[in-house]
mmCIF file with all atom_site columns, C-alpha atoms in Angstrom:
data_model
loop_
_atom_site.group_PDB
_atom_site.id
_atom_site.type_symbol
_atom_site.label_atom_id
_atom_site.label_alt_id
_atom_site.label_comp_id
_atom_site.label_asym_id
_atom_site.label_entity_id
_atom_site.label_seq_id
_atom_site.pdbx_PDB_ins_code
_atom_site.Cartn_x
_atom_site.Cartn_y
_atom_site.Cartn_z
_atom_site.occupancy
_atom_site.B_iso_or_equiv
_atom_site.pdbx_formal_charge
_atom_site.auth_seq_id
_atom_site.auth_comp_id
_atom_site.auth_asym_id
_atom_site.auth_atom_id
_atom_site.pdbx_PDB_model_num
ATOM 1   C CA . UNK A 1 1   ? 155.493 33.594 132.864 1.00 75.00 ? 161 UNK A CA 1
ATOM 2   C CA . UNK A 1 2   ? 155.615 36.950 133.805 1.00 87.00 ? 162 UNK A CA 1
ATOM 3   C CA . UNK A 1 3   ? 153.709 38.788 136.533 1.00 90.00 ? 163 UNK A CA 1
ATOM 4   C CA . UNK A 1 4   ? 152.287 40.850 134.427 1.00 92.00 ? 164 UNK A CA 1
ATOM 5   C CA . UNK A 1 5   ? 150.746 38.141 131.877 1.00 93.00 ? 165 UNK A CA 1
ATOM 6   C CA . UNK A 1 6   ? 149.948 35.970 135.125 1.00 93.00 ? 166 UNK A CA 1
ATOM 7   C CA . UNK A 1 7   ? 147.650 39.191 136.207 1.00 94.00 ? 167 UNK A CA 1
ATOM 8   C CA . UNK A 1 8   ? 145.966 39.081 132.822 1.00 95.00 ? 168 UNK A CA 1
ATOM 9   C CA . UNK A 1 9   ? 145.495 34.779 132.494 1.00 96.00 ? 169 UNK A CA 1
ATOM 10  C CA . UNK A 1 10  ? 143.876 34.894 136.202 1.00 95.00 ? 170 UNK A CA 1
ATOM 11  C CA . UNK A 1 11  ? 141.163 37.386 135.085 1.00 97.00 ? 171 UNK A CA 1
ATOM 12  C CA . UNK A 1 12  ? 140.334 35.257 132.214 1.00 98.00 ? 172 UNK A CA 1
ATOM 13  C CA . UNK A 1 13  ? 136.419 34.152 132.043 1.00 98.00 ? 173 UNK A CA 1
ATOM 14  C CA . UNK A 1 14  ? 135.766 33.708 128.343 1.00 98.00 ? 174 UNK A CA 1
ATOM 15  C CA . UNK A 1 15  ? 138.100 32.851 125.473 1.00 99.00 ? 175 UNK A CA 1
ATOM 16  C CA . UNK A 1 16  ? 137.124 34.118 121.965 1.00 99.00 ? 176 UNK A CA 1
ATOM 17  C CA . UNK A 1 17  ? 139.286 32.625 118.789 1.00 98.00 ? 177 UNK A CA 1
ATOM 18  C CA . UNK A 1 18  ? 138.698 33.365 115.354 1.00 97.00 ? 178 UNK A CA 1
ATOM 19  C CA . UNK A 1 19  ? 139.074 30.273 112.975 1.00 96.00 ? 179 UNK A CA 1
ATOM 20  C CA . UNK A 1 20  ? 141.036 30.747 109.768 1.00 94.00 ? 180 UNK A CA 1
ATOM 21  C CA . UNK A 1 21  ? 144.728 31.080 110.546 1.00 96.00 ? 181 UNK A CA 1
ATOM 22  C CA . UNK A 1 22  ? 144.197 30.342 114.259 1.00 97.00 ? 182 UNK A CA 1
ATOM 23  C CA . UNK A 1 23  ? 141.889 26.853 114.682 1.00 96.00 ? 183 UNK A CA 1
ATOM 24  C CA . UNK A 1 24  ? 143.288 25.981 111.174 1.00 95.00 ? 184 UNK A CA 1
ATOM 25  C CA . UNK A 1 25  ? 146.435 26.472 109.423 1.00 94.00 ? 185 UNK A CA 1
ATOM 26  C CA . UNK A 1 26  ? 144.546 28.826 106.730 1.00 90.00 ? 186 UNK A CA 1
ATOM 27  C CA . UNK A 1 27  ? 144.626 26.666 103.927 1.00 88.00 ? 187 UNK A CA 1
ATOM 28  C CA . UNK A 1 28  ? 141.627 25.789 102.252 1.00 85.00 ? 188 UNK A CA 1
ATOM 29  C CA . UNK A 1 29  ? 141.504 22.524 100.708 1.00 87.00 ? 189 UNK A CA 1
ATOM 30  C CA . UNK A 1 30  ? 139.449 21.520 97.679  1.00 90.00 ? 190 UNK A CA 1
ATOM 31  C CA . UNK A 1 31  ? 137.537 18.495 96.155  1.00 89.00 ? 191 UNK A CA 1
ATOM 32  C CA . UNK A 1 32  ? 137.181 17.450 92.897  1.00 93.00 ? 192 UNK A CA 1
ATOM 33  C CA . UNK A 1 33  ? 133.644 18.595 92.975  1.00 92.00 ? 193 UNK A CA 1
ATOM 34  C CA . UNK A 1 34  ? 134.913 21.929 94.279  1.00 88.00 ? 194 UNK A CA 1
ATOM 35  C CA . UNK A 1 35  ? 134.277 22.019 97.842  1.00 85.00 ? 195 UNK A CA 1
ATOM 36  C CA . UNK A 1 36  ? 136.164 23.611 100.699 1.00 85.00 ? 196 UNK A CA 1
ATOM 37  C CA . UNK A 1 37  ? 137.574 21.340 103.536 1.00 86.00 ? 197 UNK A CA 1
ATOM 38  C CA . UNK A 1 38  ? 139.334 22.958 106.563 1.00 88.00 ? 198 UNK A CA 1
ATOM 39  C CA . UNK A 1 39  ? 141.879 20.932 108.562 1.00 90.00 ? 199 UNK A CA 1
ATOM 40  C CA . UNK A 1 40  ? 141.330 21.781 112.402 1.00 92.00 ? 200 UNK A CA 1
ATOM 41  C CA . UNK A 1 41  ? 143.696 20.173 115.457 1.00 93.00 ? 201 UNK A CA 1
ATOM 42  C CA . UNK A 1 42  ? 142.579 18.150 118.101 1.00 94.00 ? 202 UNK A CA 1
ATOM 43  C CA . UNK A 1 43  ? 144.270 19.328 120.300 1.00 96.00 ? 203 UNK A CA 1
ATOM 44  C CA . UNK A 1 44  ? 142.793 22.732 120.063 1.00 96.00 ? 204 UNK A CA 1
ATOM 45  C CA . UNK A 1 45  ? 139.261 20.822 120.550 1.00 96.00 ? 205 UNK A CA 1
ATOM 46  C CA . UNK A 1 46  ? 140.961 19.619 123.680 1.00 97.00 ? 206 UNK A CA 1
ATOM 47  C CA . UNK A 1 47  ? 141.829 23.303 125.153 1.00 97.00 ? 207 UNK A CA 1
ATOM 48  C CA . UNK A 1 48  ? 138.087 24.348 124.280 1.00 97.00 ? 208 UNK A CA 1
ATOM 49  C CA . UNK A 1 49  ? 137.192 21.042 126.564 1.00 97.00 ? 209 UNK A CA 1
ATOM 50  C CA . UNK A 1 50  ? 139.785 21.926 129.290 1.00 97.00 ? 210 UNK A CA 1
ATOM 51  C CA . UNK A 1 51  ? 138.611 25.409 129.575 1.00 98.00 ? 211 UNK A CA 1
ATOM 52  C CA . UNK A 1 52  ? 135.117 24.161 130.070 1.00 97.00 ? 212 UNK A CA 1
ATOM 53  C CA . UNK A 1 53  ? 135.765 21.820 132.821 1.00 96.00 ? 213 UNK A CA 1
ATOM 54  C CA . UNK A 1 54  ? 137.246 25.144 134.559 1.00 96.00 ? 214 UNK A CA 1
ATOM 55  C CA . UNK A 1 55  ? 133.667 27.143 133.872 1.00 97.00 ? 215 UNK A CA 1
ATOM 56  C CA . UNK A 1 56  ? 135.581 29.647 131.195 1.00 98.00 ? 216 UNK A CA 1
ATOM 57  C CA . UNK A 1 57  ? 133.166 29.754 128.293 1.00 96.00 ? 217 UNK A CA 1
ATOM 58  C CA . UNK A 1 58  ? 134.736 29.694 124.589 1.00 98.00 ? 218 UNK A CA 1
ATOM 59  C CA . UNK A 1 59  ? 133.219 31.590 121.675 1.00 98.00 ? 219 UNK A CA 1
ATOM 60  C CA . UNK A 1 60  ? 134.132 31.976 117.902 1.00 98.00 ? 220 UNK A CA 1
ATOM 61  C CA . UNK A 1 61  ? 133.914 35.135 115.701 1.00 98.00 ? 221 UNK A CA 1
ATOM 62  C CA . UNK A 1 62  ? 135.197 34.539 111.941 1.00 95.00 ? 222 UNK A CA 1
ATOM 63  C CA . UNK A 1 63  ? 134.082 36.428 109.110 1.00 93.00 ? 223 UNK A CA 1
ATOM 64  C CA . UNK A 1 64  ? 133.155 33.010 107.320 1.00 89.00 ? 224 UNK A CA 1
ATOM 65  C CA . UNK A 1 65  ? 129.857 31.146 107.206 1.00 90.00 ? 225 UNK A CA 1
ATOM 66  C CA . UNK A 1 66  ? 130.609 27.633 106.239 1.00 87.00 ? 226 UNK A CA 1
ATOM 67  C CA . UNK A 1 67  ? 129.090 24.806 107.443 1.00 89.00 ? 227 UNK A CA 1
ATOM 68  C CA . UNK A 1 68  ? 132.304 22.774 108.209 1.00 89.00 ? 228 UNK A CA 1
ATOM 69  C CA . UNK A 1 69  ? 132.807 25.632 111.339 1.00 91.00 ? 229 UNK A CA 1
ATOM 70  C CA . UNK A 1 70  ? 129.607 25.097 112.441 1.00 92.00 ? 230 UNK A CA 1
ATOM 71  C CA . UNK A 1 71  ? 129.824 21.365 112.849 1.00 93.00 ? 231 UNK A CA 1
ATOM 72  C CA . UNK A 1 72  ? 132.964 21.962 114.639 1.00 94.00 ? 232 UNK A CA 1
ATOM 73  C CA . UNK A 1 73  ? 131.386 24.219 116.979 1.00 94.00 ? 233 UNK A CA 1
ATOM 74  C CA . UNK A 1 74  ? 128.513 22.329 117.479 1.00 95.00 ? 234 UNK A CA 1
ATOM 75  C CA . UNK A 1 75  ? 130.849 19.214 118.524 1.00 93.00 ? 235 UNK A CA 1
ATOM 76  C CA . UNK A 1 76  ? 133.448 21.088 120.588 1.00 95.00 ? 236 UNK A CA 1
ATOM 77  C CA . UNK A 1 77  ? 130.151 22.530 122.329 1.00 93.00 ? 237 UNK A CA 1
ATOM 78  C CA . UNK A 1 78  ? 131.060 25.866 121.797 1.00 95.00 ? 238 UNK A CA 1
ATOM 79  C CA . UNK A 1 79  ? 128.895 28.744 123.466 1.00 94.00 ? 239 UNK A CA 1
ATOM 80  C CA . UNK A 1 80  ? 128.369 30.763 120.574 1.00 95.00 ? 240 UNK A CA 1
ATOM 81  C CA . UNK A 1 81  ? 129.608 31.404 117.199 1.00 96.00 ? 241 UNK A CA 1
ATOM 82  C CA . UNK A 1 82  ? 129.647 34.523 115.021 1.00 97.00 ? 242 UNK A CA 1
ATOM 83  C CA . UNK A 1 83  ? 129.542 34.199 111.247 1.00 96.00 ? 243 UNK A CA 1
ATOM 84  C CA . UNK A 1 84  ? 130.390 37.150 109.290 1.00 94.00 ? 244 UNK A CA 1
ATOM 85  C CA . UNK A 1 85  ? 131.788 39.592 111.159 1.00 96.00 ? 245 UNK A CA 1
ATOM 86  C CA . UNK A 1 86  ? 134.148 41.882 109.688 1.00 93.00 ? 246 UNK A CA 1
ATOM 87  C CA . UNK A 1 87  ? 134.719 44.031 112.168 1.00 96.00 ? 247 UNK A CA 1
ATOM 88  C CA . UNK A 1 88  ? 135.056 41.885 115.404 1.00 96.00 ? 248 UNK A CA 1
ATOM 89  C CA . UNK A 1 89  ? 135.607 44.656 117.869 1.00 96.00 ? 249 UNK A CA 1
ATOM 90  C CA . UNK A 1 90  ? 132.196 45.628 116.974 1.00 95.00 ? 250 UNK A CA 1
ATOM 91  C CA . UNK A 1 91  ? 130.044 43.235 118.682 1.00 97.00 ? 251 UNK A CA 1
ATOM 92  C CA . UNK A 1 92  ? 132.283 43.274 122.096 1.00 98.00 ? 252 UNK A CA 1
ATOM 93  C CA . UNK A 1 93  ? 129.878 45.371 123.743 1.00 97.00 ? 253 UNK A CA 1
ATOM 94  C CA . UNK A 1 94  ? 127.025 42.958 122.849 1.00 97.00 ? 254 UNK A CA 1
ATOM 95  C CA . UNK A 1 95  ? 129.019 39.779 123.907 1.00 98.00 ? 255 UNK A CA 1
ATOM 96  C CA . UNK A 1 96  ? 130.338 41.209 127.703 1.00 98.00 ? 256 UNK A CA 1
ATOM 97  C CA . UNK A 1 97  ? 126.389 41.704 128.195 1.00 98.00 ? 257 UNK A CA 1
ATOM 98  C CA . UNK A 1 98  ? 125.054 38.462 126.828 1.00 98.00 ? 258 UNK A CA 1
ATOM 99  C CA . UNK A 1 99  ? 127.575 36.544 129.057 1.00 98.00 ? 259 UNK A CA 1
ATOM 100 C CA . UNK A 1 100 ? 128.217 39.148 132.262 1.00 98.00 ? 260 UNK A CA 1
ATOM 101 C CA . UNK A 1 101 ? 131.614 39.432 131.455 1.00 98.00 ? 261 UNK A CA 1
ATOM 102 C CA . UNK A 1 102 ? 134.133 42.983 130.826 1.00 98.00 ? 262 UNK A CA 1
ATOM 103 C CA . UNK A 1 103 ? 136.565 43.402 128.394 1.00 98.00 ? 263 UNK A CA 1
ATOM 104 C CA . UNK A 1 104 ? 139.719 42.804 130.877 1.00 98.00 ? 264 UNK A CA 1
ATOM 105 C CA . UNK A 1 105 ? 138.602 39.357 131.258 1.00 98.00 ? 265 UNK A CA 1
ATOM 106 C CA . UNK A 1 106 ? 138.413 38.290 127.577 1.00 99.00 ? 266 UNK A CA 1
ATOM 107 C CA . UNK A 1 107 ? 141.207 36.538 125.984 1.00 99.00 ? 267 UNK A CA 1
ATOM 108 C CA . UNK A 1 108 ? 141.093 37.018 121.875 1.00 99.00 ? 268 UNK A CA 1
ATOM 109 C CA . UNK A 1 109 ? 143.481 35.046 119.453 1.00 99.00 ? 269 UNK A CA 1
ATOM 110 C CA . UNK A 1 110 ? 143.655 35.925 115.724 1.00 98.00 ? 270 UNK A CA 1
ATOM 111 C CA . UNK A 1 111 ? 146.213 36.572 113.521 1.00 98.00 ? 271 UNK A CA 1
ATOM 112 C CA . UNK A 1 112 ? 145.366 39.094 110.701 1.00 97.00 ? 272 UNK A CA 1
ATOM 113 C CA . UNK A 1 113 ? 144.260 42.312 110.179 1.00 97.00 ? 273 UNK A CA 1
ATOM 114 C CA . UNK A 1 114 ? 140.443 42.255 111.187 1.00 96.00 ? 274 UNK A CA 1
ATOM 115 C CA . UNK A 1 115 ? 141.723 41.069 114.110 1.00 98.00 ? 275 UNK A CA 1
ATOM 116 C CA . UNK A 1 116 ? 143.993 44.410 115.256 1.00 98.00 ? 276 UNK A CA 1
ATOM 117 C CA . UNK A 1 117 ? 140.786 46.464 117.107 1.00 98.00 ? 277 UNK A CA 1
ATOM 118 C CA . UNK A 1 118 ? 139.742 43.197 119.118 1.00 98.00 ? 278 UNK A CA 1
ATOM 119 C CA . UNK A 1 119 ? 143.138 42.711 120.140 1.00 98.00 ? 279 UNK A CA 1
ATOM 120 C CA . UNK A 1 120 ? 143.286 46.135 121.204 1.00 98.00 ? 280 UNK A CA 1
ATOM 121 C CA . UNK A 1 121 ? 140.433 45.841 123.476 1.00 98.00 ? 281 UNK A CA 1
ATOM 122 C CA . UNK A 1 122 ? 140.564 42.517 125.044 1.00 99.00 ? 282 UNK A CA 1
ATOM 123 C CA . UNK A 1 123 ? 142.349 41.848 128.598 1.00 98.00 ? 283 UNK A CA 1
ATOM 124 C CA . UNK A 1 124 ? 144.702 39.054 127.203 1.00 98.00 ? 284 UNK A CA 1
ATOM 125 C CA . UNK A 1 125 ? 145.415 39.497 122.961 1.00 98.00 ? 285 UNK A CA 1
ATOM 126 C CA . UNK A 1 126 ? 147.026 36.023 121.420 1.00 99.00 ? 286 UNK A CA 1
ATOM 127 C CA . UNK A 1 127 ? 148.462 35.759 118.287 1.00 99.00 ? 287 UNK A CA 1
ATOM 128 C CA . UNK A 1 128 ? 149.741 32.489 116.642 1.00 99.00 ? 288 UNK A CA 1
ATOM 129 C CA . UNK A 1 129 ? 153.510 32.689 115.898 1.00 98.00 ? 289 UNK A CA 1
ATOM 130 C CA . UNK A 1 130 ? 152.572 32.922 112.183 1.00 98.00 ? 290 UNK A CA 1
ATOM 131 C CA . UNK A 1 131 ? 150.008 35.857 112.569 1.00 98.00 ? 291 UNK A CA 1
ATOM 132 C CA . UNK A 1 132 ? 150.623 38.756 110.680 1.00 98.00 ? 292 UNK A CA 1
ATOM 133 C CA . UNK A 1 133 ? 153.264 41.090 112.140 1.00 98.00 ? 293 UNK A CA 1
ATOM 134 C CA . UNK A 1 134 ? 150.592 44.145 112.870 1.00 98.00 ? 294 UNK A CA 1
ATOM 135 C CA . UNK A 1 135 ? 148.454 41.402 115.220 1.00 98.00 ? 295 UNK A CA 1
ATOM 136 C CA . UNK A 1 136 ? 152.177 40.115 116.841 1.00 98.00 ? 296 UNK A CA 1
ATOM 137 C CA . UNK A 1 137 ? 152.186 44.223 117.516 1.00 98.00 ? 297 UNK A CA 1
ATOM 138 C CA . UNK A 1 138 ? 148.999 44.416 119.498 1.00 98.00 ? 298 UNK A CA 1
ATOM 139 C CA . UNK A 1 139 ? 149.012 41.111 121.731 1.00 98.00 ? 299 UNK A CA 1
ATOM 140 C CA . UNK A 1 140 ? 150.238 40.137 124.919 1.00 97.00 ? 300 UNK A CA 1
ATOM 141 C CA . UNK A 1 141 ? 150.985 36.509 123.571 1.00 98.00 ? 301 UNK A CA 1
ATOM 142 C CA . UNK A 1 142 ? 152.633 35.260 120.986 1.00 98.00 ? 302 UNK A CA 1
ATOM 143 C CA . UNK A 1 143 ? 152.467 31.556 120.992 1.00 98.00 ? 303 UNK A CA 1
ATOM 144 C CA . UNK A 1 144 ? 155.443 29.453 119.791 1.00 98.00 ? 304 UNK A CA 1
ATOM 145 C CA . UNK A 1 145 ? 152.572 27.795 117.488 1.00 98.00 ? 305 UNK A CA 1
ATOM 146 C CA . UNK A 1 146 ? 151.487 28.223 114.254 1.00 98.00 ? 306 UNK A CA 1
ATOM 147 C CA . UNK A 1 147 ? 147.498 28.718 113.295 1.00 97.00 ? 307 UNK A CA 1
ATOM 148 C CA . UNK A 1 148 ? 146.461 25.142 113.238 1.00 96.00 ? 308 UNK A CA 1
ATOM 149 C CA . UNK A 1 149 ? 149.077 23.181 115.270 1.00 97.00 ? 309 UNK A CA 1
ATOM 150 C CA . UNK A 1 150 ? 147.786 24.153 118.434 1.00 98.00 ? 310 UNK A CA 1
ATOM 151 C CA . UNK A 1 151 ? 148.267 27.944 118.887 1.00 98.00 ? 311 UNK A CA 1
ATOM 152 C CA . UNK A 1 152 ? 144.716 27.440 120.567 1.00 98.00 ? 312 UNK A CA 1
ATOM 153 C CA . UNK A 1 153 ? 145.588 24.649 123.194 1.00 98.00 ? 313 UNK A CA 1
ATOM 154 C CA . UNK A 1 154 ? 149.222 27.254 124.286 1.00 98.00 ? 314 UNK A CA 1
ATOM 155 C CA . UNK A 1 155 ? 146.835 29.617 124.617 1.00 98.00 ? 315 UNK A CA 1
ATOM 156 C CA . UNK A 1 156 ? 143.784 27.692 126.952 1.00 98.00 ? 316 UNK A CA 1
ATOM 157 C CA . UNK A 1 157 ? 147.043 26.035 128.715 1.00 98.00 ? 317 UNK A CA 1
ATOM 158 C CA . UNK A 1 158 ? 148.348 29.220 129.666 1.00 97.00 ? 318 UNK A CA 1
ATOM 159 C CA . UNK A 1 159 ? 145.556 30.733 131.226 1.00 98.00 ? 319 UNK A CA 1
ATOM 160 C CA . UNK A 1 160 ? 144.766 27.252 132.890 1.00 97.00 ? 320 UNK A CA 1
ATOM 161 C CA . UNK A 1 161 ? 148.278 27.026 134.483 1.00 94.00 ? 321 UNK A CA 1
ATOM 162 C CA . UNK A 1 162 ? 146.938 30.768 136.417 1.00 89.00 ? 322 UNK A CA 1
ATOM 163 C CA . UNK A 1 163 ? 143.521 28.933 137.167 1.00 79.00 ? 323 UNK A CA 1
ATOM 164 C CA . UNK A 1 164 ? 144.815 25.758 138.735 1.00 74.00 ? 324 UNK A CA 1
#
C-alpha cells in the first residue's frame, strides 16, 4: 500500500457503503409471486463485524427502501441506515454531526453515478472493480472485487491492516 492511501486508511472512523452494486452483485432476483430477493456476501457481514470490534462505526445510504436491507442491517448491527437518498453527498453534513466525525475520516464505497459527489468528498472513496468507470475516476480504491463478492470486506481489510 502506498503512503499516501496508508495516510487516508489510518484516519478512518466510520465506513459508509451503499448496497446495490456494492453489498450485492446488483441483480435483483424474483419469485414466482413477484418479489425481489437480493443476494448479499458473508463475508462483507464479516468486515462490518471486524470494523466494529476496532470502534469504526458502519453506516448504509442506498436510494432503496426494501425490507430485505433493513433486515440485513438490523443483523449486521449496523449504526444507521439511509433509505432513499438520491443525492448521498447531501446528508454528509448531517452524518459528521450525528456521529462527531469530518469528512477526511469517512471511507465511502459505491459504484454508480449517485455515488460521484460522495466520493468526491469523503477522505478514502472505494469503488468495486465493476463500478462504473466515472466512480473508478473519483476514488482512491479500486478493489480487485466485484459488488457482491466482497468488494466490502477489501475495503474494511484495508483500512484494518493501518489500524492494527
Amino acid at each position: 500500500m502506498n503512503s499516501s492511501l496508508a495516510k487516508r486508511c489510518s484516519k478512518i472512523k466510520l465506513v459508509i457503503t451503499d448496497v446495490d452494486g456494492v453489498l450485492t452483485d446488483g441483480g435483483m432476483y424474483y419469485t414466482n409471486k413477484g418479489d425481489i430477493m437480493k443476494r448479499f456476501f458473508a463475508r462483507d457481514g464479516m468486515g462490518v463485524t471486524l470494523l466494529k470490534k476496532k470502534k469504526i462505526l458502519t453506516l448504509i445510504i442506498t436510494k432503496e427502501k426494501t425490507e430485505m436491507v433493513r433486515q440485513w442491517a438490523k443483523r449486521m448491527k449496523i449504526e444507521k441506515m439511509y433509505e432513499g437518498i438520491i443525492q448521498k453527498e447531501l446528508i454528509l453534513d448531517n452524518i459528521c454531526k450525528k456521529f462527531k466525525v469530518k469528512p477526511d475520516e469517512i471511507s465511502y464505497i459505491g459504484d454508480d453515478v449517485n455515488d460521484i459527489e460522495l466520493l468526491k468528498k469523503v477522505g478514502l472513496a472505494a469503488v468495486p472493480n465493476d463500478a462504473i468507470n466515472e466512480a473508478k475516476k473519483n476514488c482512491q480504491y479500486k478493489c480487485k472485487a466485484v459488488g457482491g463478492h466482497g468488494a466490502f470486506r477489501e475495503l474494511a481489510d484495508l483500512i484494518l491492516l493501518e489500524k492494527s
